Tab-separated table of C-alpha atoms in Angstrom:
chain	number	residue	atom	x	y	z
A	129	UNK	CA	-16.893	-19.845	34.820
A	130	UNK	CA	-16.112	-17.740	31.492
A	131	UNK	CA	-13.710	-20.066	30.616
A	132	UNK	CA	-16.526	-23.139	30.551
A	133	UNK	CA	-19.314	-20.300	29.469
A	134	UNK	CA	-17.022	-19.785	26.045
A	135	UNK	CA	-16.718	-23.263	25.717
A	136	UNK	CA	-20.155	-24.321	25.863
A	137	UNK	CA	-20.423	-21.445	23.232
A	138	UNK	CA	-18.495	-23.185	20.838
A	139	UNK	CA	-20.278	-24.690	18.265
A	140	UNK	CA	-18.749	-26.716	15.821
A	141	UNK	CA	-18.752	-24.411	12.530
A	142	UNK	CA	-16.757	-22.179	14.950
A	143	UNK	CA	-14.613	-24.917	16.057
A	144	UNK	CA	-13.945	-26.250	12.479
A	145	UNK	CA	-12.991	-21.759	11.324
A	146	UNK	CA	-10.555	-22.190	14.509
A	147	UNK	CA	-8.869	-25.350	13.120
A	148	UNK	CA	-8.604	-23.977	9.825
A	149	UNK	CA	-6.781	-20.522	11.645
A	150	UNK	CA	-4.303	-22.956	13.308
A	151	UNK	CA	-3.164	-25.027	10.495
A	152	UNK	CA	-3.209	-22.093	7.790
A	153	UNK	CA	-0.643	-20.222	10.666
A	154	UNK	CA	1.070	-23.767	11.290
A	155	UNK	CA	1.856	-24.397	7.117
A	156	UNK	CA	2.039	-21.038	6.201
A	157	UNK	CA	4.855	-20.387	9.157
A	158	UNK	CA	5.865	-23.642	7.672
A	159	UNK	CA	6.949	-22.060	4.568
A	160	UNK	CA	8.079	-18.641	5.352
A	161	UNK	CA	9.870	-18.698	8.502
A	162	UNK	CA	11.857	-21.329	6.740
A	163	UNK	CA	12.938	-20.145	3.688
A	164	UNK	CA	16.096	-18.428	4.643
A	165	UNK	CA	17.155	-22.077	5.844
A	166	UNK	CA	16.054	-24.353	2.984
A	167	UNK	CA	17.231	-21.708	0.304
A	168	UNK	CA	20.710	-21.443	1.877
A	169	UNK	CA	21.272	-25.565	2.518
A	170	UNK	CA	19.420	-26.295	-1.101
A	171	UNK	CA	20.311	-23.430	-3.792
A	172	UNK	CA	23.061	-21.548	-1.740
A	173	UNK	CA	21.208	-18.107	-1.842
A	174	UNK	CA	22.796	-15.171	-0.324
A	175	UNK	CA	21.104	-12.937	2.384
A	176	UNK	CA	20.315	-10.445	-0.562
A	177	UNK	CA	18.087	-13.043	-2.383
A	178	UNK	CA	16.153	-14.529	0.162
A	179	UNK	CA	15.886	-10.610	1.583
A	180	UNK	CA	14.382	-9.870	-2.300
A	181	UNK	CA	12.047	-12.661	-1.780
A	182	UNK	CA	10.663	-11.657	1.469
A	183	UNK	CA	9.961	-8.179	-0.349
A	184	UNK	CA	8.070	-9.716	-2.764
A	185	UNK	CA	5.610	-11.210	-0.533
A	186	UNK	CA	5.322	-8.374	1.611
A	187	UNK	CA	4.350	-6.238	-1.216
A	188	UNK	CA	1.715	-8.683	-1.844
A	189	UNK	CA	0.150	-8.769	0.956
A	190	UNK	CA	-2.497	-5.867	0.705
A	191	UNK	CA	-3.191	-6.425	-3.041
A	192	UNK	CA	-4.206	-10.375	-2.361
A	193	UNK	CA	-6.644	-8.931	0.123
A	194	UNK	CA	-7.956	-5.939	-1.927
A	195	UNK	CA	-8.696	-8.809	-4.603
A	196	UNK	CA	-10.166	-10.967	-1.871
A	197	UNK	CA	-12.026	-8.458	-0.787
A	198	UNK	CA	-13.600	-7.412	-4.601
A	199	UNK	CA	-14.010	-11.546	-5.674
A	200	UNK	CA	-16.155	-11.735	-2.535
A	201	UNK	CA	-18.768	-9.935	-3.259
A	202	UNK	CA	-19.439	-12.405	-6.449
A	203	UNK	CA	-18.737	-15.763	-4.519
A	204	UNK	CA	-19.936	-17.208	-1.089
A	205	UNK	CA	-17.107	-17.511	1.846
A	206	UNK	CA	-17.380	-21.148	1.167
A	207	UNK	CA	-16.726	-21.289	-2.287
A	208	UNK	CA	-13.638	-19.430	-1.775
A	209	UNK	CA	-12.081	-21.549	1.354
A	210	UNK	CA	-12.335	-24.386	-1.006
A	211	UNK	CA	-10.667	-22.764	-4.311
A	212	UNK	CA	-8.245	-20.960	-2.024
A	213	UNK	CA	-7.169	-24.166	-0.244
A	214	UNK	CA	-7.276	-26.084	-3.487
A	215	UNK	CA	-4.526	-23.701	-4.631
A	216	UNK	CA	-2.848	-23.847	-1.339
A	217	UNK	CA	-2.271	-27.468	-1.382
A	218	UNK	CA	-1.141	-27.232	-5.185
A	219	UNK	CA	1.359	-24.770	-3.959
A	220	UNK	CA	2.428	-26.720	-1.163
A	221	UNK	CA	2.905	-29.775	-3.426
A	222	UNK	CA	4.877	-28.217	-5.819
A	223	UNK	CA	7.157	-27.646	-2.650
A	224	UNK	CA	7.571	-31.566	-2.329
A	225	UNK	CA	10.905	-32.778	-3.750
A	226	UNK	CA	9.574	-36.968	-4.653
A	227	UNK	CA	13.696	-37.166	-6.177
A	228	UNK	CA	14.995	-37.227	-2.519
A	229	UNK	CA	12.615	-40.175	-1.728
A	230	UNK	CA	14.975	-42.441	-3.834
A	231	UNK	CA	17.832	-40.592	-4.233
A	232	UNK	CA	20.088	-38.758	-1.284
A	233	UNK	CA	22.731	-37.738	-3.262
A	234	UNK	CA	24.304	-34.779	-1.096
A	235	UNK	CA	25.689	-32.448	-3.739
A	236	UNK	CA	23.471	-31.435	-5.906
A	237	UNK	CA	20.087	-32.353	-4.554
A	238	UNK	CA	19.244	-34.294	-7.645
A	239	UNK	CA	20.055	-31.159	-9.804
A	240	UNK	CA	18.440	-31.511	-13.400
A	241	UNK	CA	16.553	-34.195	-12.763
A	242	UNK	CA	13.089	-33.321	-14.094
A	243	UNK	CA	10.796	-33.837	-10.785
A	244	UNK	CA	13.657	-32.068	-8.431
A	245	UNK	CA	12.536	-28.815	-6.772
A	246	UNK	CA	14.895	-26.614	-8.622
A	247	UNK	CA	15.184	-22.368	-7.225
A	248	UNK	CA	11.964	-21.206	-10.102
A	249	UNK	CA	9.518	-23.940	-9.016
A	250	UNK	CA	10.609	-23.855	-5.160
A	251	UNK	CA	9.555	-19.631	-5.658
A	252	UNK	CA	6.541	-20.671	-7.923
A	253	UNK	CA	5.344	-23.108	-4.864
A	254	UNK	CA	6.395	-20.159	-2.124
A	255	UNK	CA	4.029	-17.833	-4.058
A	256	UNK	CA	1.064	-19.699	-4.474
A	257	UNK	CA	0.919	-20.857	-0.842
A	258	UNK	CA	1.349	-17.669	0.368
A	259	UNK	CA	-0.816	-15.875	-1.741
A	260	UNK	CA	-3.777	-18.462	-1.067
A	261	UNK	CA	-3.200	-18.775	2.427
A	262	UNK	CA	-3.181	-15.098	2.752
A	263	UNK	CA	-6.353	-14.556	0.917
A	264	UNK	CA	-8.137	-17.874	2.905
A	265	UNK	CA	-7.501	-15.849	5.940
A	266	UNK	CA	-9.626	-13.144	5.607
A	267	UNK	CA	-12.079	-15.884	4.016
A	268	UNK	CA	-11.909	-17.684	7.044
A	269	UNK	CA	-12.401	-14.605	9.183
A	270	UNK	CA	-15.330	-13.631	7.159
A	271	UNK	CA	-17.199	-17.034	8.080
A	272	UNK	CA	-16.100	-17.185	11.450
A	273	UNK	CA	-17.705	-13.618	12.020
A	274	UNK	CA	-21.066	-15.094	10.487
A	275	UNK	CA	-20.988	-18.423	12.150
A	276	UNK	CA	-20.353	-17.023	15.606
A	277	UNK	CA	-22.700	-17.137	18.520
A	278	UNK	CA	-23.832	-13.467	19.615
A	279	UNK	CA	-22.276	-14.427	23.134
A	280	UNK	CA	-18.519	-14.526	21.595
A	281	UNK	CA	-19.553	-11.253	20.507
A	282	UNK	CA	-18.757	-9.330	23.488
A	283	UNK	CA	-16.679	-9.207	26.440
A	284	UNK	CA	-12.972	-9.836	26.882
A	285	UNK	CA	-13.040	-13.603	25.590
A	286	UNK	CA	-14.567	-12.915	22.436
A	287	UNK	CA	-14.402	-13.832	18.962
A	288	UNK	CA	-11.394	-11.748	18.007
A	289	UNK	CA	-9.412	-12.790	20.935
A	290	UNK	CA	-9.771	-16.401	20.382
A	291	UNK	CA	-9.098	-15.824	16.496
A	292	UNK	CA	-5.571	-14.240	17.470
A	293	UNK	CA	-4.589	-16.614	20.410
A	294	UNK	CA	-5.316	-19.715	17.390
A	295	UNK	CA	-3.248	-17.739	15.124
A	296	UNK	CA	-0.334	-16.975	17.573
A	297	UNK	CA	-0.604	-20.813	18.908
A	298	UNK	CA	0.020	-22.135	15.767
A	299	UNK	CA	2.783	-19.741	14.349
A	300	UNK	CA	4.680	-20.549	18.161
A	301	UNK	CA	3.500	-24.375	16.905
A	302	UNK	CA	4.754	-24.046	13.334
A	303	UNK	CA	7.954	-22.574	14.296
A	304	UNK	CA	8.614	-25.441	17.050
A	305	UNK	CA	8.025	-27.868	14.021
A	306	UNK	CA	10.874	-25.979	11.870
A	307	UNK	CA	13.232	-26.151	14.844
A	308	UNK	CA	12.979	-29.843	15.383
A	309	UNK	CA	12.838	-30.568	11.530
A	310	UNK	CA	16.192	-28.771	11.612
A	311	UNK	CA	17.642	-31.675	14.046
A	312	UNK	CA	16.042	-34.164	12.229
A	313	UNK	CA	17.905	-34.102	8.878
A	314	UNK	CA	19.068	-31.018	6.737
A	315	UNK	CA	19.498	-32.841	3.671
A	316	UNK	CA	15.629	-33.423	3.928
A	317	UNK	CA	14.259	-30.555	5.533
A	318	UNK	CA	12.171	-29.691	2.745
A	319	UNK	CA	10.178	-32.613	2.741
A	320	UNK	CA	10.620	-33.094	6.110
A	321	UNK	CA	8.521	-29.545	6.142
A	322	UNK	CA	6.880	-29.168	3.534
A	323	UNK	CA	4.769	-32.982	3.385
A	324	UNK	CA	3.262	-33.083	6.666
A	325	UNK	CA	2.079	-29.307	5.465
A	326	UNK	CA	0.664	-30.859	2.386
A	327	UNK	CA	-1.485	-33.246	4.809
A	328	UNK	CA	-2.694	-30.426	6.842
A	329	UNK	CA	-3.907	-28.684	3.563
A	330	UNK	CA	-5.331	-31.809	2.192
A	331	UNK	CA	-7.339	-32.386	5.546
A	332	UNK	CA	-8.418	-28.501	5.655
A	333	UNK	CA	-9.913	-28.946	2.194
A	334	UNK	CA	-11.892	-32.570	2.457
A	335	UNK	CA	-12.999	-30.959	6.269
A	336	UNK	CA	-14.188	-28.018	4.420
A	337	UNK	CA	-16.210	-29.773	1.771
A	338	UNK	CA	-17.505	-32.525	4.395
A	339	UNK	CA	-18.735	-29.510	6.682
A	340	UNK	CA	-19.593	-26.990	3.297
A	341	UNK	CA	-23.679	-26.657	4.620
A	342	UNK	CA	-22.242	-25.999	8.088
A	343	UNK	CA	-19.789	-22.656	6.971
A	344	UNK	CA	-22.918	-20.355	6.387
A	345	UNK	CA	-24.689	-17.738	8.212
């Protein structure tokens, strides 16, 4: 009965905030969990440089939402899930390697070639998706927490919970994509990854303009 009472609660500015939590925990997983395995097969990092990496974005982390945070208070929760996902999808298409959809040469990966993915603009891409997607969740959390119906507010099934089972279900769902990516092809894991990703961001941002009166209080 709780189960159908919280569905019935569920309108759909809350159900489009819950979409946007799985996909931003799908892509972002996407990227990170992944990195080890697409910098070792593509640039031959060592443990110490993809470690370095990882440090980086740690550190980030509670700056990007100390700036979130501060740009907020200028900005409505709206106009920030659309600049943030505007830069996540930039990020996540500087990611996409359009050399290894005409050439598979093994080696090299289409070293030098202009439009190849080379180690600077596959960290440039890393960056900027992280950083956005980062940011866009507390954005994301802030709208949910304004769209919400006062039911959700309460009680064991509430608005928090189902924020952190979305999240959880699409990390679990993001690292099941990297795992059967992996079997798919090596040679083209990272468009293998990172293109479907791209759609997912591309479809966040055109739902998030077609629903932008919908996202407020």
């Amino acid at each position: 009965q709780q189960l159908r009472f919280v569905s019935n609660q569920i309108t759909l500015p809350v159900r489009i905030c819950m979409f946007l939590l799985f996909s931003k925990m799908f892509t972002v997983e996407s990227v990170i969990s992944a990195g080890s395995m697409v910098t070792k097969n593509r640039y031959g990092w060592a443990v110490q440089q993809v470690g370095t990496l990882g440090t980086i974005v740690g550190c980030l982390t509670i700056p990007i939402s100390i700036f979130i945070g501060w740009v907020s208070q200028y900005r409505e929760d709206r106009v920030l899930m659309i600049w943030l996902m505007s830069f996540a999808a930039l990020g996540m298409g500087l990611l996409i390697d359009v050399t290894d959809f005409v050439s598979t040469e093994t080696d090299t990966y289409n070293e030098g070639h202009p439009l190849a993915v080379g180690p600077y603009r596959y960290i440039a891409g890393y960056l900027l998706v992280f950083c956005s997607v980062q940011a866009f969740d507390g954005v994301v959390g802030s709208v949910l927490s304004k769209v919400i119906p006062t039911a959700l507010a309460s009680g064991t099934l509430n608005s928090g919970l189902l924020a952190t089972v979305i999240g959880t279900f699409g990390r679990a769902c993001g690292d099941v994509f990297i795992t059967s990516v992996g079997y798919v092809d090596l040679r083209q894991i990272m468009n293998l990854l990172f293109v479907p990703s791209f759609i997912i961001l591309a479809l966040d941002l055109i739902l998030i303009c077609y629903n932008y009166d919908s996202l407020t209080a």
